[in-house]
mmCIF file of C-alpha atoms and ligand atoms in Angstrom:
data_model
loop_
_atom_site.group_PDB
_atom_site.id
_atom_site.type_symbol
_atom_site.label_atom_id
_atom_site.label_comp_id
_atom_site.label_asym_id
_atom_site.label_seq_id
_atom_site.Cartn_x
_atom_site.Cartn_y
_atom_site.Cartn_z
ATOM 1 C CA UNK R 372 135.944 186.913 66.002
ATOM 2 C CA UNK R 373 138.764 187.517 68.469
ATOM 3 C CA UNK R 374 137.337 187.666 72.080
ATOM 4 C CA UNK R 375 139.814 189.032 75.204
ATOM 5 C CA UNK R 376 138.855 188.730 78.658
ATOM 6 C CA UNK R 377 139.516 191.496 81.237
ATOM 7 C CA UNK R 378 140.180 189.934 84.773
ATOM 8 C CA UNK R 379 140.387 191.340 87.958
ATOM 9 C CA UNK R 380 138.871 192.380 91.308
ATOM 10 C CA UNK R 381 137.472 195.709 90.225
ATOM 11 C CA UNK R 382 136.610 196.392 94.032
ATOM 12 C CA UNK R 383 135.409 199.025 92.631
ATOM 13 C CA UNK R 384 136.225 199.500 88.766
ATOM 14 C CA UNK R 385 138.023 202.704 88.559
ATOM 15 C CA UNK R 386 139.196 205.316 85.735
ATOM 16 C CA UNK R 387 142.397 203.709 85.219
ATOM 17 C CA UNK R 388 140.128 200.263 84.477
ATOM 18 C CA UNK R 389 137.977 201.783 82.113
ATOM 19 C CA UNK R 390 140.702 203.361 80.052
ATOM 20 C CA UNK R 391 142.081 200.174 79.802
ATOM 21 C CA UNK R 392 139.029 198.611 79.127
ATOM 22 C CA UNK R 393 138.234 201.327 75.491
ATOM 23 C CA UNK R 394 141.734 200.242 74.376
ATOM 24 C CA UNK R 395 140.999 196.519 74.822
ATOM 25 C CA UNK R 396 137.844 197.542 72.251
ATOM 26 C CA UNK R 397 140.176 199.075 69.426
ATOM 27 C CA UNK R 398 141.999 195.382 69.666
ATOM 28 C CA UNK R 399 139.364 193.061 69.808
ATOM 29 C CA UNK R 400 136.046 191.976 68.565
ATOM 30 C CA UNK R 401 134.673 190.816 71.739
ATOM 31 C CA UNK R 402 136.115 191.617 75.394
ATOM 32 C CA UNK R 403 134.390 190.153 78.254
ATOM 33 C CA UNK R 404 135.222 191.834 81.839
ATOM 34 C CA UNK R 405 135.277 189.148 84.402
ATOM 35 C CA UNK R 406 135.324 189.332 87.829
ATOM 36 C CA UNK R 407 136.919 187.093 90.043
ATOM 37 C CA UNK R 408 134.889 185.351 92.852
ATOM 38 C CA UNK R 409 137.274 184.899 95.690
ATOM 39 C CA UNK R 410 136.040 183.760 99.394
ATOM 40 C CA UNK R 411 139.463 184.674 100.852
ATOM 41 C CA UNK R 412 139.332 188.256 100.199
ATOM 42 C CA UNK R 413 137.561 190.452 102.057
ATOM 43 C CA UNK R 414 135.685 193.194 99.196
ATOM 44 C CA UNK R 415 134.117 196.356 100.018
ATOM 45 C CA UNK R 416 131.226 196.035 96.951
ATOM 46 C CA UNK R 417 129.363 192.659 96.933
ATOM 47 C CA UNK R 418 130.545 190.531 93.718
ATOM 48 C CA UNK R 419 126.769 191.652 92.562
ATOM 49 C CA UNK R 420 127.345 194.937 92.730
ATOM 50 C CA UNK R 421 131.121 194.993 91.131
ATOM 51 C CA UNK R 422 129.097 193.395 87.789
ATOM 52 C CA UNK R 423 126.963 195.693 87.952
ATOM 53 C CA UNK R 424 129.367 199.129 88.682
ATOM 54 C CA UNK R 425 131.093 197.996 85.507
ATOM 55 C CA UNK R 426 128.113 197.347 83.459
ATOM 56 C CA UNK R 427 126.864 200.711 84.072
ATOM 57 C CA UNK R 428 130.400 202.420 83.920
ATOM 58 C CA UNK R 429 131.005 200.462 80.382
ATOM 59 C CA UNK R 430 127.516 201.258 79.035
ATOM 60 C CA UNK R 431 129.256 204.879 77.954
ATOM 61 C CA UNK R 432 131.914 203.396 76.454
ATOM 62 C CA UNK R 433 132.572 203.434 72.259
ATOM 63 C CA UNK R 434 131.424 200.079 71.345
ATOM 64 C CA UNK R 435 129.934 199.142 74.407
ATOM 65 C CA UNK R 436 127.894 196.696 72.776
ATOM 66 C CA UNK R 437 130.911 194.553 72.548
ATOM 67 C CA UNK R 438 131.221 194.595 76.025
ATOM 68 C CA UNK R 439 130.046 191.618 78.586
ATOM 69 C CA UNK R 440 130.502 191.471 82.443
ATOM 70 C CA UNK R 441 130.678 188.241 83.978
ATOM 71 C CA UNK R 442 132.505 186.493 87.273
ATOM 72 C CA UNK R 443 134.065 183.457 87.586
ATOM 73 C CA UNK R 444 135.692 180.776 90.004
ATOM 74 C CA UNK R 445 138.483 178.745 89.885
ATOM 75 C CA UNK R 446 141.710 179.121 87.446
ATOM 76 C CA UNK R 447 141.139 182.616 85.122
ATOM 77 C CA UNK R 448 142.815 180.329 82.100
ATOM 78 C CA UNK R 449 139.917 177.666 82.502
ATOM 79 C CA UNK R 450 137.583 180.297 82.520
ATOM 80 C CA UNK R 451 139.651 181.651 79.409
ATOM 81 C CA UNK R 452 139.533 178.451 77.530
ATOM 82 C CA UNK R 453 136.005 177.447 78.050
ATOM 83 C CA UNK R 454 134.337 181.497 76.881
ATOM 84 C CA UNK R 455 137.094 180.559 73.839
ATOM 85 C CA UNK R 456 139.479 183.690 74.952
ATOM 86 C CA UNK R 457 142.654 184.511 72.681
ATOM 87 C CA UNK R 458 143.834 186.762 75.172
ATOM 88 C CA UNK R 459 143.778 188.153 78.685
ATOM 89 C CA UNK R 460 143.701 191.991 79.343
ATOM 90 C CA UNK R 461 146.026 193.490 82.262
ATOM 91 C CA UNK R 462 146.536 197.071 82.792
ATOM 92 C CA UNK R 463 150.395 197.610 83.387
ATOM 93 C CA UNK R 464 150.611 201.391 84.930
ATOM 94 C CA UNK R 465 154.020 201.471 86.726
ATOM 95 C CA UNK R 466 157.002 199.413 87.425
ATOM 96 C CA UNK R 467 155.438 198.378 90.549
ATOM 97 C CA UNK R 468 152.984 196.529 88.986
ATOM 98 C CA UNK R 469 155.880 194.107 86.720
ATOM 99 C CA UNK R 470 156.888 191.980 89.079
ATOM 100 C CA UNK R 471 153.465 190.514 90.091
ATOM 101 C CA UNK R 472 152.313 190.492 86.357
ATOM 102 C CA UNK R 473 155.119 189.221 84.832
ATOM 103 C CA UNK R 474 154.763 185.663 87.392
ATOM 104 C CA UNK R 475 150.906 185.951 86.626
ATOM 105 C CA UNK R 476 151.796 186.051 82.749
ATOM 106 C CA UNK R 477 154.344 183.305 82.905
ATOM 107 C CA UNK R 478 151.939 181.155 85.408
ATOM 108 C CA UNK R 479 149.026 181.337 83.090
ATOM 109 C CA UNK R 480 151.085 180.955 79.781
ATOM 110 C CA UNK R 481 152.471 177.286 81.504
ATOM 111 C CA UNK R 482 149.033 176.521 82.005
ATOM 112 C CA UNK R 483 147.436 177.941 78.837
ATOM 113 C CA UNK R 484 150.142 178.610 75.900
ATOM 114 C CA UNK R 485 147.321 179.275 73.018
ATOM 115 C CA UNK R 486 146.753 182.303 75.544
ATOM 116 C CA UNK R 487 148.304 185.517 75.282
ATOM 117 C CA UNK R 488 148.359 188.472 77.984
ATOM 118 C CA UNK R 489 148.291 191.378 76.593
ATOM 119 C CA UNK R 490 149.451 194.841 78.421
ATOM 120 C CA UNK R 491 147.931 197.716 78.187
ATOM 121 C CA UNK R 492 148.954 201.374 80.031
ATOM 122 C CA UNK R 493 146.190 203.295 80.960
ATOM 123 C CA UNK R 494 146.717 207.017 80.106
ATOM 124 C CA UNK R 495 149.506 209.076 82.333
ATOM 125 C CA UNK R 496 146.622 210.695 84.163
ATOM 126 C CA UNK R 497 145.817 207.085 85.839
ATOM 127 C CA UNK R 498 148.610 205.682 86.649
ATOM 128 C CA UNK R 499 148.428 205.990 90.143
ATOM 129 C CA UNK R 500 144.844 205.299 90.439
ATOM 130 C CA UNK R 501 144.210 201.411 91.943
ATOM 131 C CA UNK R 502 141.139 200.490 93.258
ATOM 132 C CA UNK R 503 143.143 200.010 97.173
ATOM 133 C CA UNK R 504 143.854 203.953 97.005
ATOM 134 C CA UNK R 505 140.257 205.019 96.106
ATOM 135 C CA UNK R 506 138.626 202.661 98.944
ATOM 136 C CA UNK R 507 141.185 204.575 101.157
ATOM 137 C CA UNK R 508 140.267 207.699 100.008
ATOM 138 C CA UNK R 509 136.297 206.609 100.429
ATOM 139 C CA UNK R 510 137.076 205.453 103.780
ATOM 140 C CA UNK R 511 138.633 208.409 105.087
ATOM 141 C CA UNK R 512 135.561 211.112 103.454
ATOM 142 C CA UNK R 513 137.975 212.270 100.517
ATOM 143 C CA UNK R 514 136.288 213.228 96.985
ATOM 144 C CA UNK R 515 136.984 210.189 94.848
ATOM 145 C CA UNK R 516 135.102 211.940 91.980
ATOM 146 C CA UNK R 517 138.200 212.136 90.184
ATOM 147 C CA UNK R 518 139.557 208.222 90.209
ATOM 148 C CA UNK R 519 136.447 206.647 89.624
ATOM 149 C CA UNK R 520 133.121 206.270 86.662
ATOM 150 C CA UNK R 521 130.066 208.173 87.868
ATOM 151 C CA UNK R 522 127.793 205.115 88.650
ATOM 152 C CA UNK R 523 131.182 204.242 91.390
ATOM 153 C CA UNK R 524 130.726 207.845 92.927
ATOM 154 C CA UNK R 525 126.819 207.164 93.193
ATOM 155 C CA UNK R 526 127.706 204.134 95.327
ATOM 156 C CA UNK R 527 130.282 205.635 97.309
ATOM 157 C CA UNK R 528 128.065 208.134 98.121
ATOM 158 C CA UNK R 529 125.130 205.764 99.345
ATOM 159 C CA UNK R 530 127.939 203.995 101.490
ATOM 160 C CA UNK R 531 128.448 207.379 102.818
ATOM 161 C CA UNK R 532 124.664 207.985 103.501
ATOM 162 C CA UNK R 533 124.229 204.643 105.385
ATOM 163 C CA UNK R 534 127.076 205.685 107.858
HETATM 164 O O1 LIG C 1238 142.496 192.909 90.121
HETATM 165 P P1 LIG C 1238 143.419 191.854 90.651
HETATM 166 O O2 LIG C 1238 143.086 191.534 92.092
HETATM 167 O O3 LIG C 1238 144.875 192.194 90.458
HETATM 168 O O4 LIG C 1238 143.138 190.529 89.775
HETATM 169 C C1 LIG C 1238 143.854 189.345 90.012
HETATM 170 C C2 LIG C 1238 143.186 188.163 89.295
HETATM 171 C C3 LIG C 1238 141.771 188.000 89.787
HETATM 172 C C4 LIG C 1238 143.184 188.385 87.809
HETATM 173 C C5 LIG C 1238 144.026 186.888 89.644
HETATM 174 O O5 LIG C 1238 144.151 186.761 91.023
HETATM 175 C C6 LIG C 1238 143.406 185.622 89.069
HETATM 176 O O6 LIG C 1238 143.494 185.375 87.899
HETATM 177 N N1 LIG C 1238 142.764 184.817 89.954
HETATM 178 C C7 LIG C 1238 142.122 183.597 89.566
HETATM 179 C C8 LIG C 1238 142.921 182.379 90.010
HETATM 180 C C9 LIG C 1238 144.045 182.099 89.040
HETATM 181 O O7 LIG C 1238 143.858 181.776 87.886
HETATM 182 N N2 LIG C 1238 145.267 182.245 89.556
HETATM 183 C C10 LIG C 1238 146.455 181.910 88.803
HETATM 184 C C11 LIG C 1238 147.086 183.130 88.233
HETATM 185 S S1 LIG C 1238 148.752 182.786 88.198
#
């Protein structure tokens, strides 16, 4: 049983993450979304509700069931080695985006070598979308229908209530 994590902020899981996240489930057995628990960085959604925007944006998904949501601390590989990852799931959608994988890859591949990183492009229509641009959008009143799961546009709109 091959099992892949998915690692990231997802502050909040968009489009673009979900995409990435149904071709992650044609390639393996088991692919656990993790979310990274990081004091330093100021997040819109609690790290309670980012598990739980992707649990109920994943529930839709083909072979949801497969699916877990978790978060973790420390070094992603440790993380990787101890749930007994093959492989680590990154969504590559421009050339923008190489420079910072490609030292995250190599990093992680000193430090884990049985681990692979695996790329995968979201479809053209979300290549732009990144979770920064949709909490701009939010901030600013624009319709972020469009960028991000249903269950994310729920939230957005109860942040928009409480204002
Ligand atoms: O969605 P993001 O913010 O691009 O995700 C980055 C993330 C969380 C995957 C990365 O910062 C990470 O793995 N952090 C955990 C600490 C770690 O292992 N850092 C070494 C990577 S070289």
């Amino acid at each position: 049983m091959k099992r892949a994590l998915y690692p990231g902020t997802f502050d909040p899981i968009t489009l673009g993450h979900l995409d990435v996240l149904a071709r992650a489930l044609h390639l393996f057995d088991r692919v656990e979304v993790t979310v990274a628990v990081n004091a330093a960085k100021t997040t819109l959604f609690t790290l309670e509700e980012r598990v739980r925007l992707i649990e109920a944006s994943a529930a839709g998904l083909d072979g949801a069931e497969r699916v877990t949501v978790t978060a973790f601390e420390g070094l992603l590989v440790d993380h990787a080695r101890a749930q007994g990852a093959v492989a680590l799931i990154r969504g590559l959608r421009q050339v923008s985006d190489f420079d910072y994988e490609f030292r995250m890859a190599l990093a992680n591949r000193r430090l884990a070598p049985e681990i692979q990183t695996v790329y995968l492009m979201p479809s053209e229509d979300h290549t732009f979308v990144a979770a920064s641009l949709v909490r701009e959008i939010h901030r600013w009143g624009g319709d972020t229908s469009s960028f991000v799961p249903e269950a994310v546009e729920r939230a957005f709109q109860g942040l928009q209530a409480q204002r």
